JSON list of C-alpha atoms and ligand atoms in Angstrom, two decimals:
[
{"chain": "A", "resi": 19, "resn": "MET", "atom": "CA", "xyz": [0.00, 0.00, 0.00]},
{"chain": "A", "resi": 20, "resn": "ALA", "atom": "CA", "xyz": [1.29, 3.42, -0.86]},
{"chain": "A", "resi": 21, "resn": "THR", "atom": "CA", "xyz": [2.42, 5.54, 2.02]},
{"chain": "A", "resi": 22, "resn": "TYR", "atom": "CA", "xyz": [2.34, 8.96, 0.46]},
{"chain": "A", "resi": 23, "resn": "ASN", "atom": "CA", "xyz": [0.33, 11.74, 1.99]},
{"chain": "A", "resi": 24, "resn": "LYS", "atom": "CA", "xyz": [-3.19, 11.50, 0.61]},
{"chain": "A", "resi": 25, "resn": "SER", "atom": "CA", "xyz": [-4.19, 15.05, 1.44]},
{"chain": "A", "resi": 26, "resn": "ARG", "atom": "CA", "xyz": [-1.21, 16.44, -0.46]},
{"chain": "A", "resi": 27, "resn": "ARG", "atom": "CA", "xyz": [-2.09, 14.15, -3.33]},
{"chain": "A", "resi": 28, "resn": "ALA", "atom": "CA", "xyz": [-5.66, 15.42, -3.30]},
{"chain": "A", "resi": 29, "resn": "PHE", "atom": "CA", "xyz": [-4.43, 19.01, -3.27]},
{"chain": "A", "resi": 30, "resn": "ILE", "atom": "CA", "xyz": [-2.19, 18.37, -6.23]},
{"chain": "A", "resi": 31, "resn": "LYS", "atom": "CA", "xyz": [-4.97, 16.67, -8.20]},
{"chain": "A", "resi": 32, "resn": "THR", "atom": "CA", "xyz": [-7.38, 19.49, -7.46]},
{"chain": "A", "resi": 33, "resn": "THR", "atom": "CA", "xyz": [-5.04, 22.23, -8.49]},
{"chain": "A", "resi": 34, "resn": "GLY", "atom": "CA", "xyz": [-3.73, 20.43, -11.54]},
{"chain": "A", "resi": 35, "resn": "LEU", "atom": "CA", "xyz": [-0.14, 20.71, -10.39]},
{"chain": "A", "resi": 36, "resn": "ALA", "atom": "CA", "xyz": [0.48, 17.07, -11.16]},
{"chain": "A", "resi": 37, "resn": "ALA", "atom": "CA", "xyz": [-0.07, 17.92, -14.80]},
{"chain": "A", "resi": 38, "resn": "GLY", "atom": "CA", "xyz": [3.04, 20.07, -14.66]},
{"chain": "A", "resi": 39, "resn": "ILE", "atom": "CA", "xyz": [1.30, 23.40, -14.91]},
{"chain": "A", "resi": 40, "resn": "GLY", "atom": "CA", "xyz": [3.76, 25.67, -13.24]},
{"chain": "A", "resi": 41, "resn": "ILE", "atom": "CA", "xyz": [5.44, 29.00, -13.36]},
{"chain": "A", "resi": 42, "resn": "THR", "atom": "CA", "xyz": [6.70, 30.08, -16.76]},
{"chain": "A", "resi": 43, "resn": "GLY", "atom": "CA", "xyz": [10.24, 28.91, -17.46]},
{"chain": "A", "resi": 44, "resn": "ILE", "atom": "CA", "xyz": [13.07, 31.41, -17.57]},
{"chain": "A", "resi": 45, "resn": "PRO", "atom": "CA", "xyz": [14.43, 32.04, -21.05]},
{"chain": "A", "resi": 46, "resn": "SER", "atom": "CA", "xyz": [17.90, 30.62, -21.34]},
{"chain": "A", "resi": 47, "resn": "LEU", "atom": "CA", "xyz": [19.94, 28.34, -23.56]},
{"chain": "A", "resi": 48, "resn": "VAL", "atom": "CA", "xyz": [17.42, 25.61, -23.07]},
{"chain": "A", "resi": 49, "resn": "LYS", "atom": "CA", "xyz": [13.95, 26.45, -21.92]},
{"chain": "A", "resi": 50, "resn": "ALA", "atom": "CA", "xyz": [12.83, 24.48, -18.93]},
{"chain": "A", "resi": 51, "resn": "MET", "atom": "CA", "xyz": [9.47, 24.57, -17.23]},
{"chain": "A", "resi": 52, "resn": "PRO", "atom": "CA", "xyz": [9.41, 23.86, -13.54]},
{"chain": "A", "resi": 53, "resn": "LEU", "atom": "CA", "xyz": [7.84, 20.50, -12.92]},
{"chain": "A", "resi": 54, "resn": "THR", "atom": "CA", "xyz": [5.88, 21.60, -9.91]},
{"chain": "A", "resi": 55, "resn": "ALA", "atom": "CA", "xyz": [4.73, 24.68, -8.08]},
{"chain": "A", "resi": 56, "resn": "GLY", "atom": "CA", "xyz": [6.01, 23.02, -4.89]},
{"chain": "A", "resi": 57, "resn": "ASN", "atom": "CA", "xyz": [9.69, 23.15, -4.01]},
{"chain": "A", "resi": 58, "resn": "ALA", "atom": "CA", "xyz": [11.32, 21.60, -7.06]},
{"chain": "A", "resi": 59, "resn": "PHE", "atom": "CA", "xyz": [14.21, 20.36, -4.91]},
{"chain": "A", "resi": 60, "resn": "SER", "atom": "CA", "xyz": [11.89, 18.19, -2.81]},
{"chain": "A", "resi": 61, "resn": "GLN", "atom": "CA", "xyz": [10.28, 14.91, -3.67]},
{"chain": "A", "resi": 62, "resn": "GLN", "atom": "CA", "xyz": [6.61, 15.45, -4.55]},
{"chain": "A", "resi": 63, "resn": "PRO", "atom": "CA", "xyz": [3.81, 12.96, -3.90]},
{"chain": "A", "resi": 64, "resn": "LEU", "atom": "CA", "xyz": [3.43, 10.24, -6.48]},
{"chain": "A", "resi": 65, "resn": "PRO", "atom": "CA", "xyz": [0.37, 11.21, -8.58]},
{"chain": "A", "resi": 66, "resn": "TYR", "atom": "CA", "xyz": [-1.06, 7.66, -8.36]},
{"chain": "A", "resi": 67, "resn": "ASP", "atom": "CA", "xyz": [-0.93, 4.57, -6.20]},
{"chain": "A", "resi": 68, "resn": "TYR", "atom": "CA", "xyz": [2.06, 2.22, -6.32]},
{"chain": "A", "resi": 69, "resn": "LYS", "atom": "CA", "xyz": [-0.10, -0.35, -8.08]},
{"chain": "A", "resi": 70, "resn": "GLY", "atom": "CA", "xyz": [-1.59, 2.24, -10.44]},
{"chain": "A", "resi": 71, "resn": "LEU", "atom": "CA", "xyz": [0.59, 1.28, -13.38]},
{"chain": "A", "resi": 72, "resn": "GLU", "atom": "CA", "xyz": [0.11, -2.48, -13.14]},
{"chain": "A", "resi": 73, "resn": "PRO", "atom": "CA", "xyz": [0.50, -4.71, -15.03]},
{"chain": "A", "resi": 74, "resn": "VAL", "atom": "CA", "xyz": [3.07, -2.67, -16.97]},
{"chain": "A", "resi": 75, "resn": "ILE", "atom": "CA", "xyz": [5.02, -1.70, -13.86]},
{"chain": "A", "resi": 76, "resn": "ASP", "atom": "CA", "xyz": [4.44, -3.78, -10.74]},
{"chain": "A", "resi": 77, "resn": "ALA", "atom": "CA", "xyz": [3.64, -2.23, -7.37]},
{"chain": "A", "resi": 78, "resn": "MET", "atom": "CA", "xyz": [6.81, -3.44, -5.65]},
{"chain": "A", "resi": 79, "resn": "THR", "atom": "CA", "xyz": [9.02, -1.92, -8.33]},
{"chain": "A", "resi": 80, "resn": "MET", "atom": "CA", "xyz": [7.11, 1.37, -8.02]},
{"chain": "A", "resi": 81, "resn": "GLU", "atom": "CA", "xyz": [7.36, 1.38, -4.25]},
{"chain": "A", "resi": 82, "resn": "ILE", "atom": "CA", "xyz": [11.10, 0.69, -4.17]},
{"chain": "A", "resi": 83, "resn": "HIS", "atom": "CA", "xyz": [11.73, 3.04, -7.06]},
{"chain": "A", "resi": 84, "resn": "TYR", "atom": "CA", "xyz": [9.82, 5.96, -5.55]},
{"chain": "A", "resi": 85, "resn": "SER", "atom": "CA", "xyz": [10.40, 5.52, -1.83]},
{"chain": "A", "resi": 86, "resn": "LYS", "atom": "CA", "xyz": [14.02, 4.28, -1.96]},
{"chain": "A", "resi": 87, "resn": "HIS", "atom": "CA", "xyz": [15.83, 5.17, -5.18]},
{"chain": "A", "resi": 88, "resn": "ALA", "atom": "CA", "xyz": [14.14, 8.48, -5.98]},
{"chain": "A", "resi": 89, "resn": "ALA", "atom": "CA", "xyz": [13.90, 9.50, -2.34]},
{"chain": "A", "resi": 90, "resn": "THR", "atom": "CA", "xyz": [17.64, 8.99, -2.02]},
{"chain": "A", "resi": 91, "resn": "TYR", "atom": "CA", "xyz": [18.37, 11.23, -4.99]},
{"chain": "A", "resi": 92, "resn": "ALA", "atom": "CA", "xyz": [16.24, 13.94, -3.37]},
{"chain": "A", "resi": 93, "resn": "LYS", "atom": "CA", "xyz": [18.02, 13.58, -0.03]},
{"chain": "A", "resi": 94, "resn": "ASN", "atom": "CA", "xyz": [21.47, 13.61, -1.61]},
{"chain": "A", "resi": 95, "resn": "LEU", "atom": "CA", "xyz": [20.50, 16.63, -3.68]},
{"chain": "A", "resi": 96, "resn": "ALA", "atom": "CA", "xyz": [19.52, 18.47, -0.51]},
{"chain": "A", "resi": 97, "resn": "ASP", "atom": "CA", "xyz": [22.88, 17.56, 1.03]},
{"chain": "A", "resi": 98, "resn": "ALA", "atom": "CA", "xyz": [24.75, 18.76, -2.05]},
{"chain": "A", "resi": 99, "resn": "CYS", "atom": "CA", "xyz": [22.79, 22.02, -2.07]},
{"chain": "A", "resi": 100, "resn": "ALA", "atom": "CA", "xyz": [23.66, 22.63, 1.57]},
{"chain": "A", "resi": 101, "resn": "ALA", "atom": "CA", "xyz": [27.34, 21.89, 0.94]},
{"chain": "A", "resi": 102, "resn": "GLU", "atom": "CA", "xyz": [27.53, 24.00, -2.23]},
{"chain": "A", "resi": 103, "resn": "LYS", "atom": "CA", "xyz": [25.48, 26.94, -0.98]},
{"chain": "A", "resi": 104, "resn": "VAL", "atom": "CA", "xyz": [22.48, 26.50, -3.26]},
{"chain": "A", "resi": 105, "resn": "ASP", "atom": "CA", "xyz": [19.47, 28.06, -1.55]},
{"chain": "A", "resi": 106, "resn": "ILE", "atom": "CA", "xyz": [16.70, 25.61, -2.40]},
{"chain": "A", "resi": 107, "resn": "ASN", "atom": "CA", "xyz": [14.02, 28.15, -1.45]},
{"chain": "A", "resi": 108, "resn": "ASN", "atom": "CA", "xyz": [15.17, 30.63, -4.05]},
{"chain": "A", "resi": 109, "resn": "ALA", "atom": "CA", "xyz": [17.28, 28.78, -6.60]},
{"chain": "A", "resi": 110, "resn": "LYS", "atom": "CA", "xyz": [15.77, 27.04, -9.61]},
{"chain": "A", "resi": 111, "resn": "LEU", "atom": "CA", "xyz": [16.59, 23.38, -10.06]},
{"chain": "A", "resi": 112, "resn": "GLU", "atom": "CA", "xyz": [16.62, 23.87, -13.83]},
{"chain": "A", "resi": 113, "resn": "ASP", "atom": "CA", "xyz": [19.32, 26.53, -13.46]},
{"chain": "A", "resi": 114, "resn": "VAL", "atom": "CA", "xyz": [21.45, 24.19, -11.36]},
{"chain": "A", "resi": 115, "resn": "LEU", "atom": "CA", "xyz": [21.11, 21.51, -14.05]},
{"chain": "A", "resi": 116, "resn": "ARG", "atom": "CA", "xyz": [21.92, 23.94, -16.86]},
{"chain": "A", "resi": 117, "resn": "ASN", "atom": "CA", "xyz": [25.13, 24.76, -14.99]},
{"chain": "A", "resi": 118, "resn": "ALA", "atom": "CA", "xyz": [25.94, 21.20, -13.96]},
{"chain": "A", "resi": 119, "resn": "SER", "atom": "CA", "xyz": [29.59, 21.59, -14.98]},
{"chain": "A", "resi": 120, "resn": "LYS", "atom": "CA", "xyz": [30.06, 24.20, -12.24]},
{"chain": "A", "resi": 121, "resn": "TYR", "atom": "CA", "xyz": [28.96, 21.89, -9.44]},
{"chain": "A", "resi": 122, "resn": "SER", "atom": "CA", "xyz": [30.15, 18.61, -7.96]},
{"chain": "A", "resi": 123, "resn": "ALA", "atom": "CA", "xyz": [29.50, 15.15, -9.36]},
{"chain": "A", "resi": 124, "resn": "LYS", "atom": "CA", "xyz": [27.18, 14.65, -6.40]},
{"chain": "A", "resi": 125, "resn": "MET", "atom": "CA", "xyz": [25.08, 17.63, -7.50]},
{"chain": "A", "resi": 126, "resn": "ARG", "atom": "CA", "xyz": [25.05, 16.48, -11.12]},
{"chain": "A", "resi": 127, "resn": "ASN", "atom": "CA", "xyz": [24.08, 12.90, -10.29]},
{"chain": "A", "resi": 128, "resn": "ASN", "atom": "CA", "xyz": [21.47, 13.68, -7.68]},
{"chain": "A", "resi": 129, "resn": "GLY", "atom": "CA", "xyz": [20.10, 16.87, -9.21]},
{"chain": "A", "resi": 130, "resn": "GLY", "atom": "CA", "xyz": [19.62, 14.95, -12.43]},
{"chain": "A", "resi": 131, "resn": "GLY", "atom": "CA", "xyz": [18.33, 11.92, -10.57]},
{"chain": "A", "resi": 132, "resn": "HIS", "atom": "CA", "xyz": [15.76, 13.96, -8.72]},
{"chain": "A", "resi": 133, "resn": "TYR", "atom": "CA", "xyz": [14.57, 15.98, -11.72]},
{"chain": "A", "resi": 134, "resn": "ASN", "atom": "CA", "xyz": [14.43, 12.94, -13.99]},
{"chain": "A", "resi": 135, "resn": "HIS", "atom": "CA", "xyz": [12.29, 10.94, -11.60]},
{"chain": "A", "resi": 136, "resn": "GLU", "atom": "CA", "xyz": [9.90, 13.81, -10.83]},
{"chain": "A", "resi": 137, "resn": "LEU", "atom": "CA", "xyz": [9.39, 14.13, -14.58]},
{"chain": "A", "resi": 138, "resn": "PHE", "atom": "CA", "xyz": [9.14, 10.36, -15.10]},
{"chain": "A", "resi": 139, "resn": "TRP", "atom": "CA", "xyz": [6.28, 9.90, -12.59]},
{"chain": "A", "resi": 140, "resn": "GLN", "atom": "CA", "xyz": [4.26, 12.56, -14.38]},
{"chain": "A", "resi": 141, "resn": "CYS", "atom": "CA", "xyz": [5.01, 11.10, -17.80]},
{"chain": "A", "resi": 142, "resn": "MET", "atom": "CA", "xyz": [2.95, 8.07, -16.80]},
{"chain": "A", "resi": 143, "resn": "LYS", "atom": "CA", "xyz": [-0.62, 7.52, -15.67]},
{"chain": "A", "resi": 144, "resn": "PRO", "atom": "CA", "xyz": [-2.92, 4.63, -14.84]},
{"chain": "A", "resi": 145, "resn": "GLY", "atom": "CA", "xyz": [-5.21, 3.28, -17.54]},
{"chain": "A", "resi": 146, "resn": "THR", "atom": "CA", "xyz": [-4.65, 2.79, -21.21]},
{"chain": "A", "resi": 147, "resn": "ALA", "atom": "CA", "xyz": [-2.54, 5.37, -22.95]},
{"chain": "A", "resi": 148, "resn": "THR", "atom": "CA", "xyz": [-4.00, 7.31, -25.83]},
{"chain": "A", "resi": 149, "resn": "LYS", "atom": "CA", "xyz": [-1.95, 8.96, -28.55]},
{"chain": "A", "resi": 150, "resn": "PRO", "atom": "CA", "xyz": [-0.58, 12.46, -28.94]},
{"chain": "A", "resi": 151, "resn": "GLU", "atom": "CA", "xyz": [-3.06, 14.94, -30.35]},
{"chain": "A", "resi": 152, "resn": "GLY", "atom": "CA", "xyz": [-3.10, 18.42, -31.78]},
{"chain": "A", "resi": 153, "resn": "LYS", "atom": "CA", "xyz": [0.15, 20.34, -32.19]},
{"chain": "A", "resi": 154, "resn": "LEU", "atom": "CA", "xyz": [2.29, 17.62, -30.63]},
{"chain": "A", "resi": 155, "resn": "ALA", "atom": "CA", "xyz": [0.89, 14.94, -32.96]},
{"chain": "A", "resi": 156, "resn": "ALA", "atom": "CA", "xyz": [1.55, 17.20, -35.95]},
{"chain": "A", "resi": 157, "resn": "ALA", "atom": "CA", "xyz": [5.09, 17.95, -34.78]},
{"chain": "A", "resi": 158, "resn": "ILE", "atom": "CA", "xyz": [5.82, 14.26, -34.25]},
{"chain": "A", "resi": 159, "resn": "ASP", "atom": "CA", "xyz": [4.58, 13.42, -37.74]},
{"chain": "A", "resi": 160, "resn": "GLN", "atom": "CA", "xyz": [6.65, 16.23, -39.20]},
{"chain": "A", "resi": 161, "resn": "SER", "atom": "CA", "xyz": [9.83, 15.32, -37.30]},
{"chain": "A", "resi": 162, "resn": "PHE", "atom": "CA", "xyz": [9.72, 11.54, -37.48]},
{"chain": "A", "resi": 163, "resn": "GLY", "atom": "CA", "xyz": [7.35, 10.69, -40.33]},
{"chain": "A", "resi": 164, "resn": "SER", "atom": "CA", "xyz": [4.75, 9.01, -38.13]},
{"chain": "A", "resi": 165, "resn": "PHE", "atom": "CA", "xyz": [3.90, 8.24, -34.50]},
{"chain": "A", "resi": 166, "resn": "GLU", "atom": "CA", "xyz": [5.02, 4.65, -35.01]},
{"chain": "A", "resi": 167, "resn": "ALA", "atom": "CA", "xyz": [8.35, 5.79, -36.45]},
{"chain": "A", "resi": 168, "resn": "PHE", "atom": "CA", "xyz": [8.83, 8.09, -33.46]},
{"chain": "A", "resi": 169, "resn": "LYS", "atom": "CA", "xyz": [8.09, 5.25, -31.02]},
{"chain": "A", "resi": 170, "resn": "THR", "atom": "CA", "xyz": [10.63, 3.03, -32.75]},
{"chain": "A", "resi": 171, "resn": "GLN", "atom": "CA", "xyz": [13.29, 5.73, -32.64]},
{"chain": "A", "resi": 172, "resn": "PHE", "atom": "CA", "xyz": [12.65, 6.54, -28.97]},
{"chain": "A", "resi": 173, "resn": "SER", "atom": "CA", "xyz": [12.50, 2.84, -28.03]},
{"chain": "A", "resi": 174, "resn": "ASP", "atom": "CA", "xyz": [15.77, 2.19, -29.81]},
{"chain": "A", "resi": 175, "resn": "ALA", "atom": "CA", "xyz": [17.39, 5.03, -27.86]},
{"chain": "A", "resi": 176, "resn": "GLY", "atom": "CA", "xyz": [16.38, 3.27, -24.64]},
{"chain": "A", "resi": 177, "resn": "LYS", "atom": "CA", "xyz": [17.24, -0.24, -25.80]},
{"chain": "A", "resi": 178, "resn": "ASN", "atom": "CA", "xyz": [20.66, 0.83, -27.09]},
{"chain": "A", "resi": 179, "resn": "ARG", "atom": "CA", "xyz": [21.69, 2.90, -24.07]},
{"chain": "A", "resi": 180, "resn": "PHE", "atom": "CA", "xyz": [24.53, 0.78, -22.68]},
{"chain": "A", "resi": 181, "resn": "GLY", "atom": "CA", "xyz": [24.32, 0.44, -18.91]},
{"chain": "A", "resi": 182, "resn": "SER", "atom": "CA", "xyz": [22.12, 2.84, -16.98]},
{"chain": "A", "resi": 183, "resn": "GLY", "atom": "CA", "xyz": [20.45, 5.94, -18.31]},
{"chain": "A", "resi": 184, "resn": "TRP", "atom": "CA", "xyz": [17.40, 7.53, -19.86]},
{"chain": "A", "resi": 185, "resn": "ALA", "atom": "CA", "xyz": [15.65, 7.79, -23.22]},
{"chain": "A", "resi": 186, "resn": "TRP", "atom": "CA", "xyz": [14.23, 11.18, -24.13]},
{"chain": "A", "resi": 187, "resn": "LEU", "atom": "CA", "xyz": [11.99, 13.18, -26.40]},
{"chain": "A", "resi": 188, "resn": "VAL", "atom": "CA", "xyz": [13.18, 16.76, -26.27]},
{"chain": "A", "resi": 189, "resn": "VAL", "atom": "CA", "xyz": [12.32, 20.01, -27.97]},
{"chain": "A", "resi": 190, "resn": "THR", "atom": "CA", "xyz": [15.41, 21.94, -29.02]},
{"chain": "A", "resi": 191, "resn": "THR", "atom": "CA", "xyz": [15.92, 25.70, -28.87]},
{"chain": "A", "resi": 192, "resn": "ASP", "atom": "CA", "xyz": [15.01, 25.89, -32.57]},
{"chain": "A", "resi": 193, "resn": "LYS", "atom": "CA", "xyz": [11.76, 24.03, -31.80]},
{"chain": "A", "resi": 194, "resn": "LYS", "atom": "CA", "xyz": [12.75, 20.70, -33.30]},
{"chain": "A", "resi": 195, "resn": "LEU", "atom": "CA", "xyz": [11.69, 17.40, -31.75]},
{"chain": "A", "resi": 196, "resn": "VAL", "atom": "CA", "xyz": [14.60, 15.04, -31.17]},
{"chain": "A", "resi": 197, "resn": "THR", "atom": "CA", "xyz": [14.98, 11.65, -29.50]},
{"chain": "A", "resi": 198, "resn": "GLY", "atom": "CA", "xyz": [18.11, 10.40, -27.79]},
{"chain": "A", "resi": 199, "resn": "SER", "atom": "CA", "xyz": [19.51, 9.10, -24.55]},
{"chain": "A", "resi": 200, "resn": "THR", "atom": "CA", "xyz": [21.73, 10.17, -21.70]},
{"chain": "A", "resi": 201, "resn": "PRO", "atom": "CA", "xyz": [23.93, 8.07, -19.40]},
{"chain": "A", "resi": 202, "resn": "ASN", "atom": "CA", "xyz": [23.50, 7.72, -15.65]},
{"chain": "A", "resi": 203, "resn": "GLN", "atom": "CA", "xyz": [21.29, 10.53, -14.28]},
{"chain": "A", "resi": 204, "resn": "ASP", "atom": "CA", "xyz": [22.32, 13.17, -16.80]},
{"chain": "A", "resi": 205, "resn": "ASN", "atom": "CA", "xyz": [19.52, 14.97, -18.60]},
{"chain": "A", "resi": 206, "resn": "PRO", "atom": "CA", "xyz": [19.17, 17.16, -21.67]},
{"chain": "A", "resi": 207, "resn": "LEU", "atom": "CA", "xyz": [19.04, 20.41, -19.68]},
{"chain": "A", "resi": 208, "resn": "MET", "atom": "CA", "xyz": [22.62, 19.90, -18.54]},
{"chain": "A", "resi": 209, "resn": "ASP", "atom": "CA", "xyz": [25.47, 21.80, -20.14]},
{"chain": "A", "resi": 210, "resn": "VAL", "atom": "CA", "xyz": [27.48, 18.56, -19.92]},
{"chain": "A", "resi": 211, "resn": "SER", "atom": "CA", "xyz": [24.94, 16.57, -21.95]},
{"chain": "A", "resi": 212, "resn": "ASP", "atom": "CA", "xyz": [25.50, 15.70, -25.62]},
{"chain": "A", "resi": 213, "resn": "LEU", "atom": "CA", "xyz": [21.73, 15.61, -26.10]},
{"chain": "A", "resi": 214, "resn": "LYS", "atom": "CA", "xyz": [20.34, 19.08, -25.43]},
{"chain": "A", "resi": 215, "resn": "GLY", "atom": "CA", "xyz": [16.79, 20.37, -25.25]},
{"chain": "A", "resi": 216, "resn": "MET", "atom": "CA", "xyz": [13.81, 20.68, -22.98]},
{"chain": "A", "resi": 217, "resn": "PRO", "atom": "CA", "xyz": [12.72, 17.19, -21.96]},
{"chain": "A", "resi": 218, "resn": "LEU", "atom": "CA", "xyz": [9.10, 16.45, -22.86]},
{"chain": "A", "resi": 219, "resn": "LEU", "atom": "CA", "xyz": [9.09, 12.71, -22.22]},
{"chain": "A", "resi": 220, "resn": "GLY", "atom": "CA", "xyz": [11.64, 10.63, -20.32]},
{"chain": "A", "resi": 221, "resn": "LEU", "atom": "CA", "xyz": [12.00, 6.89, -19.81]},
{"chain": "A", "resi": 222, "resn": "ASP", "atom": "CA", "xyz": [14.12, 5.43, -17.03]},
{"chain": "A", "resi": 223, "resn": "VAL", "atom": "CA", "xyz": [16.08, 2.45, -18.37]},
{"chain": "A", "resi": 224, "resn": "TRP", "atom": "CA", "xyz": [18.08, 1.77, -15.21]},
{"chain": "A", "resi": 225, "resn": "GLU", "atom": "CA", "xyz": [17.65, -1.86, -14.17]},
{"chain": "A", "resi": 226, "resn": "HIS", "atom": "CA", "xyz": [16.04, -0.71, -10.91]},
{"chain": "A", "resi": 227, "resn": "ALA", "atom": "CA", "xyz": [13.11, 0.56, -13.01]},
{"chain": "A", "resi": 228, "resn": "TYR", "atom": "CA", "xyz": [12.19, -2.85, -14.42]},
{"chain": "A", "resi": 229, "resn": "TYR", "atom": "CA", "xyz": [14.34, -5.70, -13.13]},
{"chain": "A", "resi": 230, "resn": "LEU", "atom": "CA", "xyz": [11.88, -7.32, -10.69]},
{"chain": "A", "resi": 231, "resn": "LYS", "atom": "CA", "xyz": [9.33, -7.92, -13.44]},
{"chain": "A", "resi": 232, "resn": "TYR", "atom": "CA", "xyz": [11.37, -7.96, -16.64]},
{"chain": "A", "resi": 233, "resn": "GLN", "atom": "CA", "xyz": [14.87, -9.07, -15.51]},
{"chain": "A", "resi": 234, "resn": "ASN", "atom": "CA", "xyz": [17.19, -8.87, -18.53]},
{"chain": "A", "resi": 235, "resn": "LYS", "atom": "CA", "xyz": [14.37, -8.08, -20.95]},
{"chain": "A", "resi": 236, "resn": "ARG", "atom": "CA", "xyz": [14.66, -4.31, -21.20]},
{"chain": "A", "resi": 237, "resn": "PRO", "atom": "CA", "xyz": [13.02, -4.27, -24.67]},
{"chain": "A", "resi": 238, "resn": "ASP", "atom": "CA", "xyz": [9.85, -5.88, -23.22]},
{"chain": "A", "resi": 239, "resn": "TYR", "atom": "CA", "xyz": [9.70, -3.21, -20.51]},
{"chain": "A", "resi": 240, "resn": "ILE", "atom": "CA", "xyz": [10.08, -0.46, -23.10]},
{"chain": "A", "resi": 241, "resn": "ASN", "atom": "CA", "xyz": [7.48, -1.95, -25.44]},
{"chain": "A", "resi": 242, "resn": "ASN", "atom": "CA", "xyz": [4.94, -2.28, -22.60]},
{"chain": "A", "resi": 243, "resn": "TRP", "atom": "CA", "xyz": [5.74, 1.15, -21.19]},
{"chain": "A", "resi": 244, "resn": "TRP", "atom": "CA", "xyz": [4.01, 2.90, -24.10]},
{"chain": "A", "resi": 245, "resn": "ASN", "atom": "CA", "xyz": [0.73, 1.68, -22.58]},
{"chain": "A", "resi": 246, "resn": "VAL", "atom": "CA", "xyz": [1.09, 3.98, -19.56]},
{"chain": "A", "resi": 247, "resn": "VAL", "atom": "CA", "xyz": [2.43, 7.15, -21.16]},
{"chain": "A", "resi": 248, "resn": "ASN", "atom": "CA", "xyz": [0.54, 10.27, -20.10]},
{"chain": "A", "resi": 249, "resn": "TRP", "atom": "CA", "xyz": [0.22, 12.08, -23.42]},
{"chain": "A", "resi": 250, "resn": "ASP", "atom": "CA", "xyz": [-1.85, 14.88, -21.89]},
{"chain": "A", "resi": 251, "resn": "PHE", "atom": "CA", "xyz": [1.14, 15.78, -19.74]},
{"chain": "A", "resi": 252, "resn": "VAL", "atom": "CA", "xyz": [3.59, 15.59, -22.63]},
{"chain": "A", "resi": 253, "resn": "GLN", "atom": "CA", "xyz": [1.31, 17.72, -24.82]},
{"chain": "A", "resi": 254, "resn": "LYS", "atom": "CA", "xyz": [1.01, 20.39, -22.14]},
{"chain": "A", "resi": 255, "resn": "ARG", "atom": "CA", "xyz": [4.79, 20.58, -21.85]},
{"chain": "A", "resi": 256, "resn": "PHE", "atom": "CA", "xyz": [5.15, 20.85, -25.61]},
{"chain": "A", "resi": 257, "resn": "GLU", "atom": "CA", "xyz": [2.51, 23.57, -25.90]},
{"chain": "A", "resi": 258, "resn": "GLN", "atom": "CA", "xyz": [4.19, 25.61, -23.17]},
{"chain": "A", "resi": 259, "resn": "ALA", "atom": "CA", "xyz": [7.69, 25.13, -24.57]},
{"chain": "B", "resi": 318, "resn": "LIG", "atom": "MN1", "xyz": [15.09, 5.32, -11.53]}
]
């Protein structure tokens, strides 16, 4: 059973914050919308129950992933911020990530780890996934040829990422949609990342994200994952980018 705070969850659902509607991003090299109107440096409530994404992602994997792995990134990020004089009540997490090269490896790994997971939870939702619509659907068709071609390209980015990392759909500063992957907990906002852009959709391909159910079969996890993608959330990010 999930142990998150239900009243906070209810608040977030009511106000629509879980859909990523936040303060307007600051113009910079790469535009980045805050993921939450809460403190972006803190772990936010999971927007669904641990078993909400079954059978695609099992409840035990979700519980360990959220309450252990992701919680640890958030804690270590707080420690790094204290040590490196980042005021989490005034600083913007996106700015820290954009300047990752100026901070420690601990900041890079845990700042990325925290941001990536907060995004990942919102990129998924219970029930059967639909398809992109409107401007996002048109942009995907234009950039990749078709939705199916996009899914193949994104899936391949995840399947071919050697070791641990993430697959991404990003929008670049010149408004192009691009897929790719990053190693470890890097993300496309970081100045140290080869892949650059504002992340719209991210997929965790670390073994901790799928191993209990899928073991060595990462491609099966990726293929099933499309069934829980929250396209409403991805569309909102794209339209605000
Ligand atoms: Mn993870």
